[in-house]
Amino acid sequence: MNEKITTFLNSDLLDKYLMGTTTVAETEHVETYISKYTEVQNAYNTLQNNLEIVAKSNAIEAPKHILNNVLNEFNDAPVIALSKRARYKKWYKLSVAASVAAITFAASTYLFYNQNQKLSQENQVVVDEIFDLRSDIEMNNKKLDAVMEQFKRLNDPETYKYIMKGNERARNLKTVAYINPKEKTSMIDVVSLPQLPEEKCYQIWADLQGRMVSLGILSETDRQLKRIPFTENARGLNITIEPKGGNTIASLENTVAEISLQ
């Protein structure tokens, strides 16, 4: 079905034509389309049949005594009997009007239904966006709580700050360790780490009475406060260069930074 036919069928010209309210030009236009396009002719026939069905279903037979009462009122005045054709035309127009009203109601109902469906979908999108927003707010609140907790720990009078600077092996290395013996917490802030070959990494150790205990691997991506295991009674901290992935035994000959905690 081409666009021209679709536009015509979506207009109200067929309805107006059936009701006899079209202008001369509109009547000619409609009849041309009915005779020229099968789709229009089928739509016209369907609409006409539907209108007749509606008219018949809504038809009410007038009581027989009505005519006698009317005749008595006119004192036997001449009455012009309506021809069968005239009566049919009158009822046909009424049936057309009733059918058009029914079709208009159905079209309006369908339109409202579609609008309601669209509104429901839009409401669901808004609900989903609100849910995502609440999730983002909750996540941001958790991050804020974590930052506040870190800030609280850093400003605790029992928290000690230790600055670790690199030796000649890594002159630009700088990290800051925060240790709170009372709360038994340890954090480290990686300020800068010189770049290493891909097969090497930096590893931090705690000196526990001569035994080196690994506290994890340091990376340039850790440029923020990072928790490290708290080691009670540790005498110092060491940073060494180890094979990629870390080592189980500290290579003290490759030490690049160290501090005493006592």
Short mmCIF file of C-alpha atoms in Angstrom, two decimals:
data_model
loop_
_atom_site.label_atom_id
_atom_site.label_comp_id
_atom_site.label_asym_id
_atom_site.label_seq_id
_atom_site.Cartn_x
_atom_site.Cartn_y
_atom_site.Cartn_z
CA MET A 1 0.00 0.00 0.00
CA ASN A 2 1.53 3.29 -1.13
CA GLU A 3 1.76 6.39 1.00
CA LYS A 4 -0.99 8.22 -0.94
CA ILE A 5 -3.56 5.51 -0.21
CA THR A 6 -2.52 5.31 3.43
CA THR A 7 -2.94 9.07 3.83
CA PHE A 8 -6.38 8.91 2.24
CA LEU A 9 -7.55 6.04 4.45
CA ASN A 10 -6.28 7.82 7.55
CA SER A 11 -8.41 10.86 6.71
CA ASP A 12 -12.15 11.15 7.48
CA LEU A 13 -13.25 11.52 3.86
CA LEU A 14 -14.83 8.05 3.69
CA ASP A 15 -16.85 8.74 6.85
CA LYS A 16 -18.01 12.11 5.54
CA TYR A 17 -18.90 10.54 2.17
CA LEU A 18 -21.06 7.87 3.82
CA MET A 19 -22.85 10.54 5.87
CA GLY A 20 -23.37 12.71 2.82
CA THR A 21 -21.46 15.69 4.22
CA THR A 22 -18.70 15.93 1.63
CA THR A 23 -18.38 18.86 -0.71
CA VAL A 24 -18.64 18.41 -4.46
CA ALA A 25 -14.87 18.34 -4.80
CA GLU A 26 -14.49 15.90 -1.89
CA THR A 27 -17.21 13.64 -3.31
CA GLU A 28 -15.43 13.52 -6.66
CA HIS A 29 -12.13 12.85 -4.91
CA VAL A 30 -13.55 9.97 -2.83
CA GLU A 31 -15.36 8.35 -5.76
CA THR A 32 -12.21 8.55 -7.86
CA TYR A 33 -10.22 6.72 -5.16
CA ILE A 34 -12.98 4.10 -4.70
CA SER A 35 -13.06 3.33 -8.41
CA LYS A 36 -9.29 3.46 -8.87
CA TYR A 37 -7.87 1.67 -5.80
CA THR A 38 -8.98 -1.77 -4.61
CA GLU A 39 -7.77 -1.04 -1.06
CA VAL A 40 -10.02 2.02 -0.83
CA GLN A 41 -13.00 0.16 -2.31
CA ASN A 42 -12.56 -2.68 0.22
CA ALA A 43 -12.30 -0.19 3.09
CA TYR A 44 -15.45 1.59 1.85
CA ASN A 45 -17.42 -1.66 1.59
CA THR A 46 -16.26 -2.80 5.02
CA LEU A 47 -17.18 0.52 6.59
CA GLN A 48 -20.57 0.54 4.88
CA ASN A 49 -21.35 -3.00 6.06
CA ASN A 50 -20.29 -2.15 9.60
CA LEU A 51 -22.50 0.91 9.62
CA GLU A 52 -25.51 -1.05 8.47
CA ILE A 53 -24.92 -3.70 11.12
CA VAL A 54 -24.72 -1.05 13.83
CA ALA A 55 -27.85 0.66 12.54
CA LYS A 56 -29.82 -2.58 12.54
CA SER A 57 -28.66 -3.52 16.03
CA ASN A 58 -29.72 -0.11 17.36
CA ALA A 59 -33.00 0.11 15.46
CA ILE A 60 -36.17 0.36 17.62
CA GLU A 61 -39.60 -0.38 16.15
CA ALA A 62 -42.10 2.41 16.87
CA PRO A 63 -45.30 1.43 18.72
CA LYS A 64 -48.28 1.00 16.32
CA HIS A 65 -50.57 3.42 18.19
CA ILE A 66 -48.23 6.35 17.51
CA LEU A 67 -49.46 6.80 13.96
CA ASN A 68 -53.13 6.87 15.05
CA ASN A 69 -52.41 9.49 17.72
CA VAL A 70 -50.65 11.69 15.19
CA LEU A 71 -53.53 11.41 12.75
CA ASN A 72 -56.05 12.38 15.44
CA GLU A 73 -54.01 15.45 16.36
CA PHE A 74 -54.11 16.71 12.80
CA ASN A 75 -57.91 16.26 12.64
CA ASP A 76 -57.78 14.08 9.60
CA ALA A 77 -55.49 16.51 7.79
CA PRO A 78 -53.86 15.05 4.72
CA VAL A 79 -50.77 13.08 5.59
CA ILE A 80 -48.07 12.52 3.04
CA ALA A 81 -46.88 8.97 3.38
CA LEU A 82 -43.11 8.60 3.25
CA SER A 83 -41.91 6.44 0.49
CA LYS A 84 -39.90 3.37 1.32
CA ARG A 85 -36.90 5.01 -0.22
CA ALA A 86 -37.26 8.14 1.94
CA ARG A 87 -37.61 6.07 5.13
CA TYR A 88 -34.57 4.05 4.19
CA LYS A 89 -32.57 7.20 3.53
CA LYS A 90 -33.55 8.62 6.92
CA TRP A 91 -32.65 5.45 8.80
CA TYR A 92 -29.51 5.06 6.73
CA LYS A 93 -28.30 8.51 7.78
CA LEU A 94 -29.06 7.67 11.40
CA SER A 95 -27.19 4.39 11.06
CA VAL A 96 -24.24 6.20 9.51
CA ALA A 97 -24.18 8.69 12.39
CA ALA A 98 -24.36 5.89 14.97
CA SER A 99 -21.63 3.95 13.22
CA VAL A 100 -19.36 6.98 12.93
CA ALA A 101 -19.85 7.62 16.65
CA ALA A 102 -18.97 4.00 17.41
CA ILE A 103 -15.88 4.13 15.22
CA THR A 104 -14.82 7.45 16.74
CA PHE A 105 -15.20 5.94 20.22
CA ALA A 106 -13.17 2.88 19.23
CA ALA A 107 -10.44 5.04 17.67
CA SER A 108 -10.30 7.26 20.75
CA THR A 109 -10.10 4.22 23.02
CA TYR A 110 -7.26 2.78 20.94
CA LEU A 111 -5.42 6.12 20.96
CA PHE A 112 -5.76 6.47 24.73
CA TYR A 113 -4.60 2.89 25.17
CA ASN A 114 -1.46 3.52 23.10
CA GLN A 115 -0.77 6.75 24.98
CA ASN A 116 -1.22 4.93 28.28
CA GLN A 117 1.20 2.19 27.18
CA LYS A 118 3.76 4.79 26.12
CA LEU A 119 3.34 6.66 29.40
CA SER A 120 3.79 3.42 31.34
CA GLN A 121 7.03 2.72 29.46
CA GLU A 122 8.28 6.25 30.13
CA ASN A 123 7.37 5.88 33.81
CA GLN A 124 9.34 2.62 33.95
CA VAL A 125 12.36 4.37 32.44
CA VAL A 126 12.09 7.09 35.10
CA VAL A 127 11.80 4.44 37.84
CA ASP A 128 14.90 2.65 36.50
CA GLU A 129 16.83 5.93 36.37
CA ILE A 130 15.80 6.76 39.94
CA PHE A 131 16.91 3.27 41.04
CA ASP A 132 20.28 3.73 39.30
CA LEU A 133 20.62 7.18 40.86
CA ARG A 134 19.94 5.78 44.31
CA SER A 135 22.54 3.07 43.71
CA ASP A 136 25.07 5.70 42.64
CA ILE A 137 24.28 7.80 45.70
CA GLU A 138 24.66 4.78 47.95
CA MET A 139 27.98 3.88 46.34
CA ASN A 140 29.23 7.46 46.62
CA ASN A 141 28.17 7.56 50.27
CA LYS A 142 30.18 4.40 50.92
CA LYS A 143 33.22 5.94 49.22
CA LEU A 144 32.76 9.10 51.24
CA ASP A 145 32.51 7.09 54.44
CA ALA A 146 35.75 5.29 53.53
CA VAL A 147 37.50 8.61 52.86
CA MET A 148 36.22 10.04 56.14
CA GLU A 149 37.43 6.94 57.96
CA GLN A 150 40.88 7.32 56.42
CA PHE A 151 40.91 11.01 57.28
CA LYS A 152 39.95 10.17 60.84
CA ARG A 153 42.73 7.63 61.12
CA LEU A 154 45.32 10.02 59.67
CA ASN A 155 44.35 12.70 62.17
CA ASP A 156 44.31 10.34 65.12
CA PRO A 157 46.97 11.45 67.66
CA GLU A 158 48.01 7.80 67.94
CA THR A 159 48.83 7.58 64.22
CA TYR A 160 52.51 7.96 63.38
CA LYS A 161 53.72 9.19 60.01
CA TYR A 162 56.88 7.77 58.41
CA ILE A 163 58.36 9.15 55.19
CA MET A 164 60.35 6.66 53.13
CA LYS A 165 62.73 8.07 50.50
CA GLY A 166 64.69 6.09 47.95
CA ASN A 167 68.44 5.62 48.01
CA GLU A 168 70.79 5.87 45.02
CA ARG A 169 69.05 2.86 43.42
CA ALA A 170 65.74 4.76 43.23
CA ARG A 171 66.29 8.45 43.97
CA ASN A 172 62.75 9.55 43.00
CA LEU A 173 61.03 6.97 45.20
CA LYS A 174 58.86 8.44 47.94
CA THR A 175 56.19 6.79 50.06
CA VAL A 176 54.52 7.71 53.33
CA ALA A 177 53.52 5.10 55.92
CA TYR A 178 50.85 5.73 58.57
CA ILE A 179 50.89 3.31 61.52
CA ASN A 180 48.56 3.32 64.51
CA PRO A 181 49.73 0.81 67.16
CA LYS A 182 46.64 1.41 69.29
CA GLU A 183 44.12 0.67 66.50
CA LYS A 184 46.56 -1.82 64.94
CA THR A 185 46.23 -0.32 61.47
CA SER A 186 48.79 0.41 58.78
CA MET A 187 48.40 2.43 55.57
CA ILE A 188 50.82 3.54 52.91
CA ASP A 189 50.61 6.37 50.38
CA VAL A 190 52.67 5.88 47.23
CA VAL A 191 53.84 9.36 46.20
CA SER A 192 56.24 8.37 43.42
CA LEU A 193 57.93 5.21 42.19
CA PRO A 194 60.68 5.14 39.55
CA GLN A 195 59.80 2.95 36.58
CA LEU A 196 61.20 -0.59 36.59
CA PRO A 197 61.64 -3.17 33.81
CA GLU A 198 58.51 -5.26 33.20
CA GLU A 199 60.07 -8.29 34.90
CA LYS A 200 60.67 -6.38 38.17
CA CYS A 201 58.47 -4.89 40.93
CA TYR A 202 58.69 -3.07 44.26
CA GLN A 203 57.81 -5.03 47.42
CA ILE A 204 57.44 -3.69 50.96
CA TRP A 205 58.53 -5.68 54.02
CA ALA A 206 58.26 -5.42 57.78
CA ASP A 207 61.38 -6.22 59.81
CA LEU A 208 60.12 -8.44 62.62
CA GLN A 209 63.12 -9.17 64.84
CA GLY A 210 65.37 -9.89 61.89
CA ARG A 211 62.71 -11.80 59.91
CA MET A 212 61.34 -10.01 56.86
CA VAL A 213 57.56 -10.30 56.46
CA SER A 214 55.98 -9.30 53.14
CA LEU A 215 53.35 -6.55 53.30
CA GLY A 216 52.58 -6.58 49.59
CA ILE A 217 53.65 -5.23 46.21
CA LEU A 218 53.75 -1.50 45.48
CA SER A 219 52.69 -0.10 42.13
CA GLU A 220 52.54 3.33 40.53
CA THR A 221 48.80 2.74 40.21
CA ASP A 222 48.56 2.73 44.03
CA ARG A 223 48.87 6.52 44.19
CA GLN A 224 46.37 6.68 47.03
CA LEU A 225 46.12 5.53 50.61
CA LYS A 226 46.38 1.77 50.65
CA ARG A 227 45.93 -0.54 53.59
CA ILE A 228 48.81 -2.89 54.37
CA PRO A 229 48.92 -5.62 57.02
CA PHE A 230 49.72 -4.37 60.52
CA THR A 231 52.74 -6.12 62.03
CA GLU A 232 53.01 -5.72 65.77
CA ASN A 233 56.47 -5.12 67.22
CA ALA A 234 57.96 -4.48 63.78
CA ARG A 235 61.35 -2.81 64.03
CA GLY A 236 61.34 -1.25 60.59
CA LEU A 237 60.04 -1.17 57.01
CA ASN A 238 61.99 -2.01 53.86
CA ILE A 239 61.21 -1.61 50.15
CA THR A 240 63.11 -3.89 47.80
CA ILE A 241 63.21 -4.65 44.09
CA GLU A 242 61.95 -8.18 43.42
CA PRO A 243 61.00 -10.34 40.41
CA LYS A 244 57.58 -9.58 38.90
CA GLY A 245 54.81 -10.96 41.10
CA GLY A 246 56.80 -10.62 44.30
CA ASN A 247 59.11 -12.84 46.28
CA THR A 248 58.80 -14.98 49.40
CA ILE A 249 62.22 -13.98 50.68
CA ALA A 250 63.35 -10.37 50.73
CA SER A 251 66.30 -9.50 48.48
CA LEU A 252 67.92 -7.15 50.99
CA GLU A 253 70.78 -6.52 48.61
CA ASN A 254 68.20 -4.80 46.37
CA THR A 255 66.83 -2.53 49.12
CA VAL A 256 65.84 0.90 47.77
CA ALA A 257 64.28 2.45 50.93
CA GLU A 258 64.11 1.68 54.65
CA ILE A 259 63.05 3.29 57.93
CA SER A 260 63.20 2.35 61.60
CA LEU A 261 59.95 2.18 63.60
CA GLN A 262 61.68 2.24 66.98
#
